[in-house]
Short mmCIF file of C-alpha atoms in Angstrom, two decimals:
data_model
loop_
_atom_site.label_atom_id
_atom_site.label_comp_id
_atom_site.label_asym_id
_atom_site.label_seq_id
_atom_site.Cartn_x
_atom_site.Cartn_y
_atom_site.Cartn_z
CA MET A 1325 0.00 0.00 0.00
CA PHE A 1326 1.31 3.41 -0.98
CA LYS A 1327 1.88 5.91 1.79
CA LEU A 1328 2.94 9.50 2.18
CA VAL A 1329 6.56 9.81 3.21
CA SER A 1330 6.89 11.30 6.66
CA GLY A 1331 9.69 9.53 8.46
CA THR A 1332 11.44 7.34 5.92
CA PHE A 1333 13.89 10.01 4.86
CA ALA A 1334 15.22 10.65 8.37
CA GLY A 1335 18.98 10.87 8.68
CA ARG A 1336 19.58 12.23 5.20
CA ALA A 1337 22.18 14.90 4.57
CA SER A 1338 23.66 16.34 1.42
CA LEU A 1339 27.19 17.48 0.57
CA ALA A 1340 25.78 19.77 -2.14
CA ALA A 1341 28.23 22.01 -3.91
CA MET A 1342 27.60 25.75 -3.49
CA ALA A 1343 29.52 26.18 -6.73
CA ILE A 1344 26.08 26.17 -8.34
CA VAL A 1345 25.66 29.75 -7.18
CA PHE A 1346 28.77 30.91 -8.98
CA SER A 1347 28.58 28.78 -12.13
CA THR A 1348 26.51 28.48 -15.30
CA HIS A 1349 27.39 24.83 -15.93
CA SER A 1350 24.50 22.38 -16.13
CA GLU A 1351 26.89 19.55 -15.28
CA ILE A 1352 27.56 21.11 -11.87
CA VAL A 1353 23.85 20.96 -11.11
CA GLN A 1354 23.95 17.25 -11.78
CA ALA A 1355 27.11 16.83 -9.72
CA ALA A 1356 25.66 18.75 -6.80
CA ASP A 1357 22.60 16.54 -6.81
CA ALA A 1358 24.66 13.36 -7.17
CA ILE A 1359 27.04 14.21 -4.34
CA ALA A 1360 24.40 13.59 -1.66
CA VAL A 1361 25.66 11.58 1.30
CA ASP A 1362 22.87 9.53 2.83
CA THR A 1363 23.53 8.65 6.45
CA ASP A 1364 20.56 6.31 6.69
CA ALA A 1365 21.98 2.81 7.30
CA ASP A 1366 19.05 1.24 5.46
CA ASP A 1367 20.03 3.02 2.24
CA THR A 1368 23.82 2.95 2.26
CA GLY A 1369 24.83 0.36 4.79
CA ASP A 1370 26.78 3.01 6.69
CA VAL A 1371 26.86 1.77 10.27
CA THR A 1372 28.44 4.93 11.67
CA PRO A 1373 26.14 6.09 14.49
CA PRO A 1374 24.77 9.63 14.26
CA PRO A 1375 26.22 12.41 16.41
CA ASP A 1376 25.01 12.40 20.00
CA PRO A 1377 22.78 15.50 20.28
CA SER A 1378 23.34 15.62 24.06
CA ARG A 1379 26.72 17.13 23.28
CA PHE A 1380 25.06 20.24 21.91
CA GLY A 1381 23.01 23.03 23.33
CA ARG A 1382 19.43 23.67 22.32
CA PHE A 1383 20.44 25.32 19.03
CA GLU A 1384 22.85 22.53 18.12
CA GLN A 1385 20.16 19.95 18.94
CA GLN A 1386 17.86 21.66 16.46
CA LEU A 1387 20.58 21.57 13.80
CA ALA A 1388 21.02 17.86 14.47
CA GLY A 1389 17.27 17.37 14.12
CA TRP A 1390 17.43 19.09 10.72
CA HIS A 1391 20.41 16.92 9.67
CA VAL A 1392 22.41 20.03 8.82
CA VAL A 1393 25.72 19.61 7.00
CA LEU A 1394 28.19 22.50 6.67
CA GLY A 1395 31.46 22.45 4.80
CA GLY A 1396 33.55 23.52 1.88
CA GLY A 1397 36.15 22.48 -0.64
CA ALA A 1398 37.06 23.01 -4.29
CA ILE A 1399 35.78 21.98 -7.68
CA ILE A 1400 37.37 21.93 -11.13
CA VAL A 1401 35.06 22.12 -14.16
CA PRO A 1402 35.11 23.30 -17.79
CA LYS A 1403 34.47 27.02 -18.22
CA TYR A 1404 31.23 26.12 -20.01
CA GLU A 1405 29.65 22.95 -21.34
CA GLY A 1406 31.81 22.13 -24.34
CA SER A 1407 34.88 24.12 -23.34
CA ASN A 1408 38.42 22.74 -23.38
CA GLU A 1409 39.47 25.22 -20.67
CA PHE A 1410 38.96 24.72 -16.95
CA LYS A 1411 38.51 26.76 -13.82
CA VAL A 1412 38.92 25.91 -10.16
CA MET A 1413 36.37 27.37 -7.75
CA PRO A 1414 35.95 27.34 -3.97
CA VAL A 1415 32.87 25.45 -2.80
CA PRO A 1416 31.14 26.50 0.42
CA PHE A 1417 27.94 24.55 1.03
CA VAL A 1418 25.13 23.97 3.50
CA SER A 1419 22.19 21.57 3.47
CA ALA A 1420 19.35 20.58 5.77
CA THR A 1421 16.33 18.27 5.87
CA PHE A 1422 13.03 19.44 7.33
CA LEU A 1423 10.17 17.21 8.55
CA ASP A 1424 12.16 14.27 7.14
CA THR A 1425 10.68 15.21 3.77
CA VAL A 1426 12.13 18.44 2.37
CA ARG A 1427 15.87 18.64 1.69
CA VAL A 1428 17.21 22.13 1.00
CA ASP A 1429 20.66 22.74 -0.46
CA PRO A 1430 22.26 25.26 -2.85
CA THR A 1431 20.63 23.59 -5.86
CA GLY A 1432 17.14 24.21 -4.47
CA ALA A 1433 14.61 22.02 -2.66
CA ASN A 1434 13.92 18.30 -3.08
CA ILE A 1435 10.55 17.15 -1.76
CA ALA A 1436 9.81 13.50 -0.97
CA VAL A 1437 6.32 12.69 -2.24
CA TYR A 1438 5.82 9.02 -1.39
CA GLU A 1439 7.50 5.65 -1.14
CA HIS A 1440 6.41 2.09 -1.71
CA GLY A 1441 8.98 -0.59 -0.99
CA PRO A 1442 12.03 0.11 -3.17
CA PHE A 1443 10.19 2.80 -5.16
CA GLU A 1444 10.63 6.52 -4.44
CA LEU A 1445 9.05 9.58 -6.02
CA SER A 1446 10.19 13.15 -5.35
CA ALA A 1447 9.68 16.64 -6.72
CA ARG A 1448 12.31 19.33 -7.22
CA LEU A 1449 12.34 23.12 -7.23
CA GLY A 1450 15.57 24.76 -8.33
CA TYR A 1451 17.12 27.04 -10.91
CA ASP A 1452 19.30 27.09 -13.99
CA MET A 1453 21.98 29.79 -13.82
CA GLY A 1454 22.10 30.11 -17.60
CA ARG A 1455 25.30 31.10 -19.38
CA LYS A 1456 27.17 34.38 -19.91
CA GLU A 1457 28.91 35.15 -23.18
CA ASP A 1458 31.92 36.49 -21.27
CA ASP A 1459 32.46 33.07 -19.61
CA ALA A 1460 34.86 32.22 -22.45
CA ASP A 1461 36.18 33.78 -25.65
CA ARG A 1462 34.39 31.13 -27.71
CA LEU A 1463 31.02 32.42 -26.48
CA ARG A 1464 31.51 36.07 -27.42
CA GLY A 1465 28.81 37.24 -29.78
CA LEU A 1466 26.37 34.50 -28.80
CA GLY A 1467 24.65 36.58 -26.12
CA ASP A 1468 23.60 35.38 -22.69
CA VAL A 1469 21.29 32.54 -21.76
CA ASP A 1470 19.27 34.01 -18.91
CA MET A 1471 18.71 32.40 -15.54
CA GLY A 1472 15.50 30.40 -15.14
CA ALA A 1473 13.54 28.52 -12.50
CA VAL A 1474 13.49 24.72 -12.68
CA VAL A 1475 10.65 22.39 -11.69
CA GLY A 1476 11.11 18.67 -11.93
CA ALA A 1477 10.28 15.18 -10.74
CA LYS A 1478 12.39 12.10 -10.05
CA ALA A 1479 11.40 8.45 -9.77
CA ALA A 1480 13.84 5.86 -8.42
CA VAL A 1481 13.90 2.14 -7.70
CA LYS A 1482 16.43 0.56 -5.33
CA PHE A 1483 18.02 -2.83 -5.82
CA GLY A 1484 20.30 -3.43 -2.84
CA PRO A 1485 23.20 -0.95 -3.13
CA ALA A 1486 22.02 0.19 -6.59
CA LYS A 1487 19.46 2.82 -7.49
CA ILE A 1488 17.99 3.24 -10.99
CA TYR A 1489 16.32 6.59 -11.59
CA ALA A 1490 14.57 8.75 -14.15
CA GLN A 1491 14.39 12.52 -13.79
CA LEU A 1492 12.62 15.21 -15.78
CA ASP A 1493 13.38 18.93 -15.38
CA LYS A 1494 11.62 21.89 -17.01
CA THR A 1495 13.25 25.33 -17.08
CA ILE A 1496 10.86 28.28 -16.83
CA GLY A 1497 12.56 31.32 -18.34
CA GLY A 1498 16.12 31.27 -19.62
CA SER A 1499 16.39 28.47 -22.19
CA ASP A 1500 12.74 27.53 -21.49
CA GLY A 1501 13.82 24.00 -22.30
CA MET A 1502 13.45 20.53 -20.84
CA GLN A 1503 15.95 17.83 -19.89
CA GLY A 1504 15.44 14.18 -19.05
CA THR A 1505 17.96 11.95 -17.30
CA LEU A 1506 18.16 8.16 -16.99
CA GLY A 1507 20.82 6.79 -14.69
CA ILE A 1508 22.09 4.32 -12.15
CA GLU A 1509 23.99 4.92 -8.91
CA VAL A 1510 25.75 2.31 -6.78
CA THR A 1511 26.93 3.03 -3.24
CA GLN A 1512 28.79 0.47 -1.18
CA PRO A 1513 30.38 0.80 2.29
CA LEU A 1514 33.78 -0.82 2.61
CA SER A 1515 34.01 -0.28 6.37
CA GLN A 1516 32.64 2.00 9.07
CA SER A 1517 34.88 4.76 7.70
CA TRP A 1518 34.96 4.23 3.94
CA MET A 1519 32.18 4.36 1.39
CA VAL A 1520 32.61 4.23 -2.38
CA GLY A 1521 30.20 4.95 -5.18
CA ALA A 1522 29.85 4.99 -8.94
CA GLY A 1523 27.28 6.34 -11.34
CA ALA A 1524 26.35 6.44 -15.01
CA SER A 1525 23.63 8.42 -16.76
CA VAL A 1526 22.44 9.74 -20.10
CA VAL A 1527 20.80 13.12 -20.61
CA PHE A 1528 18.24 14.04 -23.27
CA ALA A 1529 17.15 17.59 -24.07
CA ASP A 1530 14.40 19.18 -26.13
CA GLU A 1531 14.99 21.55 -29.05
CA LYS A 1532 14.61 24.73 -26.98
CA TYR A 1533 17.35 23.69 -24.57
CA MET A 1534 19.66 22.43 -27.32
CA GLN A 1535 19.25 25.54 -29.43
CA ALA A 1536 19.83 27.86 -26.46
CA TYR A 1537 23.13 26.24 -25.45
CA PHE A 1538 24.44 24.66 -28.65
CA GLY A 1539 22.67 26.37 -31.54
CA VAL A 1540 23.98 29.37 -33.51
CA THR A 1541 21.41 31.65 -35.15
CA PRO A 1542 22.24 33.75 -38.24
CA GLU A 1543 22.54 36.84 -36.01
CA GLN A 1544 24.83 35.03 -33.56
CA SER A 1545 26.90 33.72 -36.45
CA ALA A 1546 27.42 37.24 -37.81
CA ARG A 1547 28.51 38.54 -34.38
CA SER A 1548 30.67 35.58 -33.31
CA GLY A 1549 32.10 34.26 -36.55
CA LEU A 1550 30.84 30.75 -35.75
CA THR A 1551 29.00 28.75 -38.39
CA GLN A 1552 25.20 28.89 -38.25
CA TYR A 1553 23.90 25.74 -36.58
CA ASP A 1554 20.50 24.31 -35.67
CA ALA A 1555 20.65 22.00 -32.66
CA ARG A 1556 17.82 19.50 -32.59
CA ALA A 1557 16.25 17.59 -29.70
CA GLY A 1558 17.78 14.29 -28.66
CA LEU A 1559 20.60 12.72 -26.68
CA LYS A 1560 22.84 15.44 -25.22
CA ARG A 1561 25.50 13.69 -23.12
CA ALA A 1562 26.54 10.63 -21.15
CA ASP A 1563 28.07 10.98 -17.67
CA PHE A 1564 30.21 8.63 -15.59
CA SER A 1565 31.51 9.20 -12.06
CA ILE A 1566 33.26 7.59 -9.12
CA SER A 1567 33.36 8.84 -5.54
CA ALA A 1568 34.77 8.01 -2.14
CA THR A 1569 33.69 9.26 1.28
CA TYR A 1570 35.82 8.94 4.40
CA THR A 1571 34.18 9.46 7.79
CA LEU A 1572 36.74 10.73 10.26
CA ASN A 1573 34.36 10.51 13.24
CA HIS A 1574 30.67 10.95 14.03
CA ASN A 1575 30.72 14.49 12.66
CA TRP A 1576 33.52 15.06 10.13
CA MET A 1577 33.67 13.56 6.66
CA VAL A 1578 35.75 14.03 3.51
CA ARG A 1579 34.37 13.33 0.05
CA GLY A 1580 36.11 13.16 -3.32
CA LYS A 1581 34.40 12.80 -6.67
CA ALA A 1582 35.70 12.52 -10.23
CA GLY A 1583 33.58 12.43 -13.32
CA VAL A 1584 33.58 12.72 -17.06
CA GLY A 1585 30.80 13.76 -19.39
CA ILE A 1586 30.79 13.02 -23.11
CA LEU A 1587 28.71 15.31 -25.29
CA MET A 1588 26.73 13.44 -27.93
CA GLY A 1589 24.37 14.03 -30.82
CA ASP A 1590 23.84 17.58 -32.00
CA ALA A 1591 25.54 18.90 -28.85
CA ALA A 1592 28.83 17.22 -29.80
CA ASP A 1593 28.67 18.58 -33.37
CA SER A 1594 27.95 22.18 -32.34
CA PRO A 1595 30.49 24.86 -33.35
CA VAL A 1596 30.15 26.17 -29.78
CA VAL A 1597 31.80 22.97 -28.52
CA VAL A 1598 35.60 22.80 -28.52
CA ASP A 1599 35.93 19.46 -26.71
CA LYS A 1600 33.11 16.94 -26.32
CA VAL A 1601 34.90 15.24 -23.38
CA GLN A 1602 34.08 17.13 -20.18
CA PRO A 1603 35.99 15.99 -17.05
CA SER A 1604 35.35 17.41 -13.58
CA GLY A 1605 36.42 16.83 -9.99
CA MET A 1606 35.46 17.78 -6.44
CA LEU A 1607 37.05 17.55 -3.01
CA LEU A 1608 34.83 18.48 -0.05
CA VAL A 1609 35.06 18.46 3.72
CA GLY A 1610 31.82 18.46 5.72
CA TYR A 1611 30.63 18.67 9.32
CA ARG A 1612 27.40 16.84 10.12
CA PHE A 1613 25.46 17.95 13.18
#
C-alpha cells in the first residue's frame, strides 16, 4: 500500500556544492545533486552512528534534528559545457532536511512525495543559472542565456546498493527547455569509515534547450564568426563518475568525486563545442550535526 513519506527520509544529509551559485554549468547541477551523502543505514549500509545530540546546546540539537551539513572544498570544471578550458572554484555549502521530507541545499529544494517498498518519487524546485557570453572567448557574440527557475520530478527504484532513476526537469525562463535523465547509482560501504560509489547516466534535451546552449542563429553567427547551426532535440550527453567518502568521526567527513561527461548528438557537433569530453572533480570536507 502506498503511503505518504513522513519519516522514511530521516537521517539524510547532502554534501551539495555551493559552486552552483557561482557557475553556469549544467553539469555542476547534476554533480551537486549526485554528491548527496545519505547517512541512513538502510540506504547505504553506513553503520556509523549519528552524532550524540546531548553534546550540543538547544540550538545545536535543532541543527542535528534538521540533519544540517556544513562544509567547503574546491571543484574543477570546464568554463562552459563544451569548453576545453577549466577553472577551479571554492565550494562553500550547507544543506538541511526538514520534517524528514524536504531537503534544502544550494541547488534548491527536493521534496519526498511518497514511497512504496524500493520505489521513491520526489519533486524538485531549483534554478538554472544560464550562461554568460563572457564566460569564455568562444562564447563572445552569442549573447547570454538568462537564468531560469526549474521544476522537476524524479522516480527511483532501489536494488540493494544500486538505485535506478529517471528525472525530468523543465526550465521556466532562460532556455525555457526541458531535460530528461536516466541513470544508475551504486553506493557500497567498505568499512565503518569508507564508502565508495559509482554512477552512469544519459541526458536528453528538447529543441529549446539544445538551441539555447548549442545552436547558432544567423545573427549570432554574424557577431561571433561561428557557423550557423540548428541544434535538434535528442541525446545530449553521457556521464560517468566515481566517488569516495571517508568518515573521520561521528561528525567530520571528507568526500572526493571525479567524473567525465561526453557530449553526444547535436551537442557534440555544435560549433560552440571545442571538446566533447568534459571531465570534472570535487574535493569536499563536511561537518554533520
